[in-house]
mmCIF file of C-alpha atoms in Angstrom:
data_model
loop_
_atom_site.group_PDB
_atom_site.id
_atom_site.type_symbol
_atom_site.label_atom_id
_atom_site.label_comp_id
_atom_site.label_asym_id
_atom_site.label_seq_id
_atom_site.Cartn_x
_atom_site.Cartn_y
_atom_site.Cartn_z
ATOM 1 C CA MET M 1 -0.049 0.174 0.396
ATOM 2 C CA LYS M 2 1.199 3.453 -1.207
ATOM 3 C CA ILE M 3 0.486 6.296 0.773
ATOM 4 C CA GLU M 4 1.074 9.656 -0.546
ATOM 5 C CA PHE M 5 0.167 13.442 -0.217
ATOM 6 C CA ARG M 6 -0.714 16.455 -2.963
ATOM 7 C CA GLU M 7 -1.522 19.247 -2.483
ATOM 8 C CA ALA M 8 -5.063 20.116 -3.533
ATOM 9 C CA LEU M 9 -5.863 22.823 -5.633
ATOM 10 C CA ILE M 10 -9.274 24.693 -6.447
ATOM 11 C CA SER M 11 -10.016 22.061 -9.095
ATOM 12 C CA ASP M 12 -10.532 19.447 -6.564
ATOM 13 C CA ALA M 13 -13.648 21.060 -4.729
ATOM 14 C CA GLU M 14 -15.760 18.690 -5.603
ATOM 15 C CA LEU M 15 -13.495 15.771 -5.200
ATOM 16 C CA LEU M 16 -12.845 16.739 -1.677
ATOM 17 C CA ILE M 17 -16.762 17.486 -1.247
ATOM 18 C CA GLU M 18 -17.298 13.848 -1.669
ATOM 19 C CA ILE M 19 -14.530 12.589 0.317
ATOM 20 C CA TYR M 20 -15.604 14.975 3.418
ATOM 21 C CA ASN M 21 -19.131 13.513 3.528
ATOM 22 C CA SER M 22 -18.903 10.139 2.800
ATOM 23 C CA ALA M 23 -15.733 10.231 6.133
ATOM 24 C CA PHE M 24 -18.449 12.900 8.422
ATOM 25 C CA TYR M 25 -21.890 11.203 7.487
ATOM 26 C CA LYS M 26 -21.800 9.224 10.240
ATOM 27 C CA ASP M 27 -21.040 12.809 12.367
ATOM 28 C CA PHE M 28 -23.872 14.870 10.712
ATOM 29 C CA VAL M 29 -25.850 12.001 11.502
ATOM 30 C CA ARG M 30 -25.104 11.318 15.168
ATOM 31 C CA TYR M 31 -24.840 15.295 16.191
ATOM 32 C CA GLY M 32 -27.354 16.271 13.474
ATOM 33 C CA GLU M 33 -24.687 18.824 13.197
ATOM 34 C CA CYS M 34 -21.453 19.038 11.463
ATOM 35 C CA PRO M 35 -19.316 21.660 9.826
ATOM 36 C CA ALA M 36 -17.117 19.401 7.672
ATOM 37 C CA TYR M 37 -20.196 17.566 6.025
ATOM 38 C CA GLY M 38 -22.609 19.266 3.528
ATOM 39 C CA ARG M 39 -20.568 22.050 2.360
ATOM 40 C CA SER M 40 -21.613 24.197 -1.174
ATOM 41 C CA LEU M 41 -18.925 23.931 -3.974
ATOM 42 C CA GLU M 42 -18.311 27.925 -3.277
ATOM 43 C CA GLU M 43 -17.687 26.995 0.570
ATOM 44 C CA MET M 44 -14.963 24.054 0.245
ATOM 45 C CA GLN M 45 -13.712 26.181 -2.913
ATOM 46 C CA ARG M 46 -13.293 28.933 0.102
ATOM 47 C CA SER M 47 -11.780 26.482 2.550
ATOM 48 C CA ILE M 48 -9.360 25.323 0.038
ATOM 49 C CA LEU M 49 -7.975 28.570 0.065
ATOM 50 C CA GLU M 50 -7.814 29.838 3.679
ATOM 51 C CA PHE M 51 -6.764 26.119 5.324
ATOM 52 C CA PRO M 52 -3.809 24.821 3.386
ATOM 53 C CA LYS M 53 -5.109 21.129 2.489
ATOM 54 C CA PHE M 54 -3.684 17.794 0.664
ATOM 55 C CA VAL M 55 -5.747 14.772 -0.872
ATOM 56 C CA ILE M 56 -4.455 11.610 0.565
ATOM 57 C CA LEU M 57 -4.266 8.722 -1.836
ATOM 58 C CA CYS M 58 -3.550 5.646 -1.412
ATOM 59 C CA ASP M 59 -2.086 3.195 -4.620
ATOM 60 C CA ASP M 60 -3.483 6.570 -6.549
ATOM 61 C CA GLU M 61 -6.810 6.993 -5.433
ATOM 62 C CA PRO M 62 -7.895 9.619 -3.696
ATOM 63 C CA VAL M 63 -8.842 8.538 0.083
ATOM 64 C CA GLY M 64 -8.605 11.592 2.915
ATOM 65 C CA CYS M 65 -7.801 14.978 3.716
ATOM 66 C CA ILE M 66 -5.325 16.373 5.851
ATOM 67 C CA SER M 67 -5.494 20.318 6.431
ATOM 68 C CA CYS M 68 -3.167 22.572 8.941
ATOM 69 C CA LYS M 69 -3.610 26.806 8.596
ATOM 70 C CA ALA M 70 -0.784 28.665 10.960
ATOM 71 C CA VAL M 71 -1.983 29.696 13.954
ATOM 72 C CA GLU M 72 0.661 32.024 14.949
ATOM 73 C CA SER M 73 4.748 30.790 14.582
ATOM 74 C CA GLY M 74 5.168 27.012 14.847
ATOM 75 C CA VAL M 75 1.761 26.518 15.884
ATOM 76 C CA TYR M 76 -0.447 25.313 13.411
ATOM 77 C CA GLU M 77 -4.248 23.777 14.071
ATOM 78 C CA ILE M 78 -4.817 20.837 12.365
ATOM 79 C CA GLY M 79 -8.490 21.837 10.415
ATOM 80 C CA CYS M 80 -9.427 18.293 9.525
ATOM 81 C CA LEU M 81 -8.007 15.010 9.000
ATOM 82 C CA CYS M 82 -10.835 13.078 7.433
ATOM 83 C CA VAL M 83 -10.397 9.410 5.800
ATOM 84 C CA ARG M 84 -13.666 7.429 3.433
ATOM 85 C CA PRO M 85 -14.185 4.816 6.030
ATOM 86 C CA GLU M 86 -13.408 1.990 3.829
ATOM 87 C CA PHE M 87 -10.049 3.095 3.926
ATOM 88 C CA GLN M 88 -9.623 3.570 8.093
ATOM 89 C CA GLY M 89 -7.539 1.101 10.092
ATOM 90 C CA LYS M 90 -4.622 0.923 7.647
ATOM 91 C CA GLY M 91 -2.434 2.905 9.323
ATOM 92 C CA ILE M 92 -3.770 6.098 6.268
ATOM 93 C CA GLY M 93 -4.708 8.900 9.295
ATOM 94 C CA THR M 94 -1.515 8.233 10.840
ATOM 95 C CA ALA M 95 0.467 8.739 7.943
ATOM 96 C CA ALA M 96 -0.985 11.817 7.846
ATOM 97 C CA VAL M 97 0.036 13.129 11.298
ATOM 98 C CA ALA M 98 3.348 12.267 10.176
ATOM 99 C CA PHE M 99 3.011 14.418 6.651
ATOM 100 C CA ALA M 100 2.107 17.109 8.497
ATOM 101 C CA LYS M 101 4.701 16.988 11.052
ATOM 102 C CA SER M 102 7.505 16.276 7.933
ATOM 103 C CA HIS M 103 5.992 19.626 5.831
ATOM 104 C CA TYR M 104 5.821 22.005 8.381
ATOM 105 C CA VAL M 105 9.465 22.012 9.763
ATOM 106 C CA ASP M 106 8.985 24.724 11.715
ATOM 107 C CA TRP M 107 5.823 22.876 14.356
ATOM 108 C CA LYS M 108 6.394 23.864 18.189
ATOM 109 C CA LYS M 109 2.457 22.401 18.733
ATOM 110 C CA PHE M 110 -0.316 20.771 16.808
ATOM 111 C CA THR M 111 -3.843 21.568 18.041
ATOM 112 C CA LEU M 112 -6.745 19.766 16.970
ATOM 113 C CA ILE M 113 -10.599 19.317 18.147
ATOM 114 C CA THR M 114 -12.775 16.075 18.275
ATOM 115 C CA PRO M 115 -16.452 15.011 19.532
ATOM 116 C CA VAL M 116 -15.132 14.022 22.941
ATOM 117 C CA ASP M 117 -17.978 10.784 22.539
ATOM 118 C CA LYS M 118 -15.921 10.085 19.650
ATOM 119 C CA GLU M 119 -13.863 7.365 21.534
ATOM 120 C CA GLU M 120 -11.689 5.731 18.572
ATOM 121 C CA ASN M 121 -10.746 9.300 17.713
ATOM 122 C CA VAL M 122 -9.431 10.285 21.217
ATOM 123 C CA ARG M 123 -7.517 6.672 21.387
ATOM 124 C CA PHE M 124 -6.268 7.377 17.654
ATOM 125 C CA TYR M 125 -5.324 10.629 18.706
ATOM 126 C CA THR M 126 -3.329 10.558 21.691
ATOM 127 C CA GLU M 127 -2.348 6.495 21.262
ATOM 128 C CA LYS M 128 -0.909 6.518 17.780
ATOM 129 C CA CYS M 129 0.004 10.097 17.149
ATOM 130 C CA GLY M 130 1.134 11.382 20.711
ATOM 131 C CA PHE M 131 -1.230 13.937 21.166
ATOM 132 C CA LYS M 132 -1.809 15.320 24.690
ATOM 133 C CA ILE M 133 -5.555 16.188 25.686
ATOM 134 C CA ALA M 134 -5.617 19.715 26.459
ATOM 135 C CA ALA M 135 -9.027 20.989 27.284
ATOM 136 C CA THR M 136 -12.842 20.258 26.831
ATOM 137 C CA GLU M 137 -14.964 23.403 25.548
ATOM 138 C CA MET M 138 -18.701 23.815 22.992
ATOM 139 C CA ASP M 139 -18.339 23.632 19.301
ATOM 140 C CA GLY M 140 -22.077 24.095 18.720
ATOM 141 C CA SER M 141 -23.887 21.546 20.465
ATOM 142 C CA VAL M 142 -21.391 19.340 20.563
ATOM 143 C CA LYS M 143 -18.990 18.876 23.588
ATOM 144 C CA VAL M 144 -15.485 18.866 21.740
ATOM 145 C CA VAL M 145 -12.270 17.527 22.924
ATOM 146 C CA ARG M 146 -8.874 19.882 21.726
ATOM 147 C CA PHE M 147 -6.088 18.376 21.439
ATOM 148 C CA VAL M 148 -1.932 19.393 21.091
ATOM 149 C CA LEU M 149 1.052 17.959 20.541
ATOM 150 C CA GLU M 150 4.136 19.498 21.421
ATOM 151 C CA ARG M 151 7.778 19.072 20.624
#
């Protein structure tokens, strides 16, 4: 299995909508809301410009996305890390975090949020990627946990 990353272009907006909708459908059903699900073409195009994204390819097939935005010098917020459900559990997400750590060479800290009750996400970020839980907060009506990974 060959995992690669390529910078997302505006022309990838429809592809990214498909990936996001596939990856976040269960969250939308579970919580009744999910900011990454159901984006319009214009919203995704704007998001590509504001939050640099990388398409995750598995054996040349687009299967996911990781996006990071610089918050301040050396501090990056992972706004989205998603993998189509049928490709989860194969090390792709772990490879995406490793990619971000190597791509953003000046990183001192990565942060991200995920719903507190998504135990598989909490385990993934803490056990596989080395993040620590920094706090819990509300994102709309969903309680989320904020993770931090520091060098």
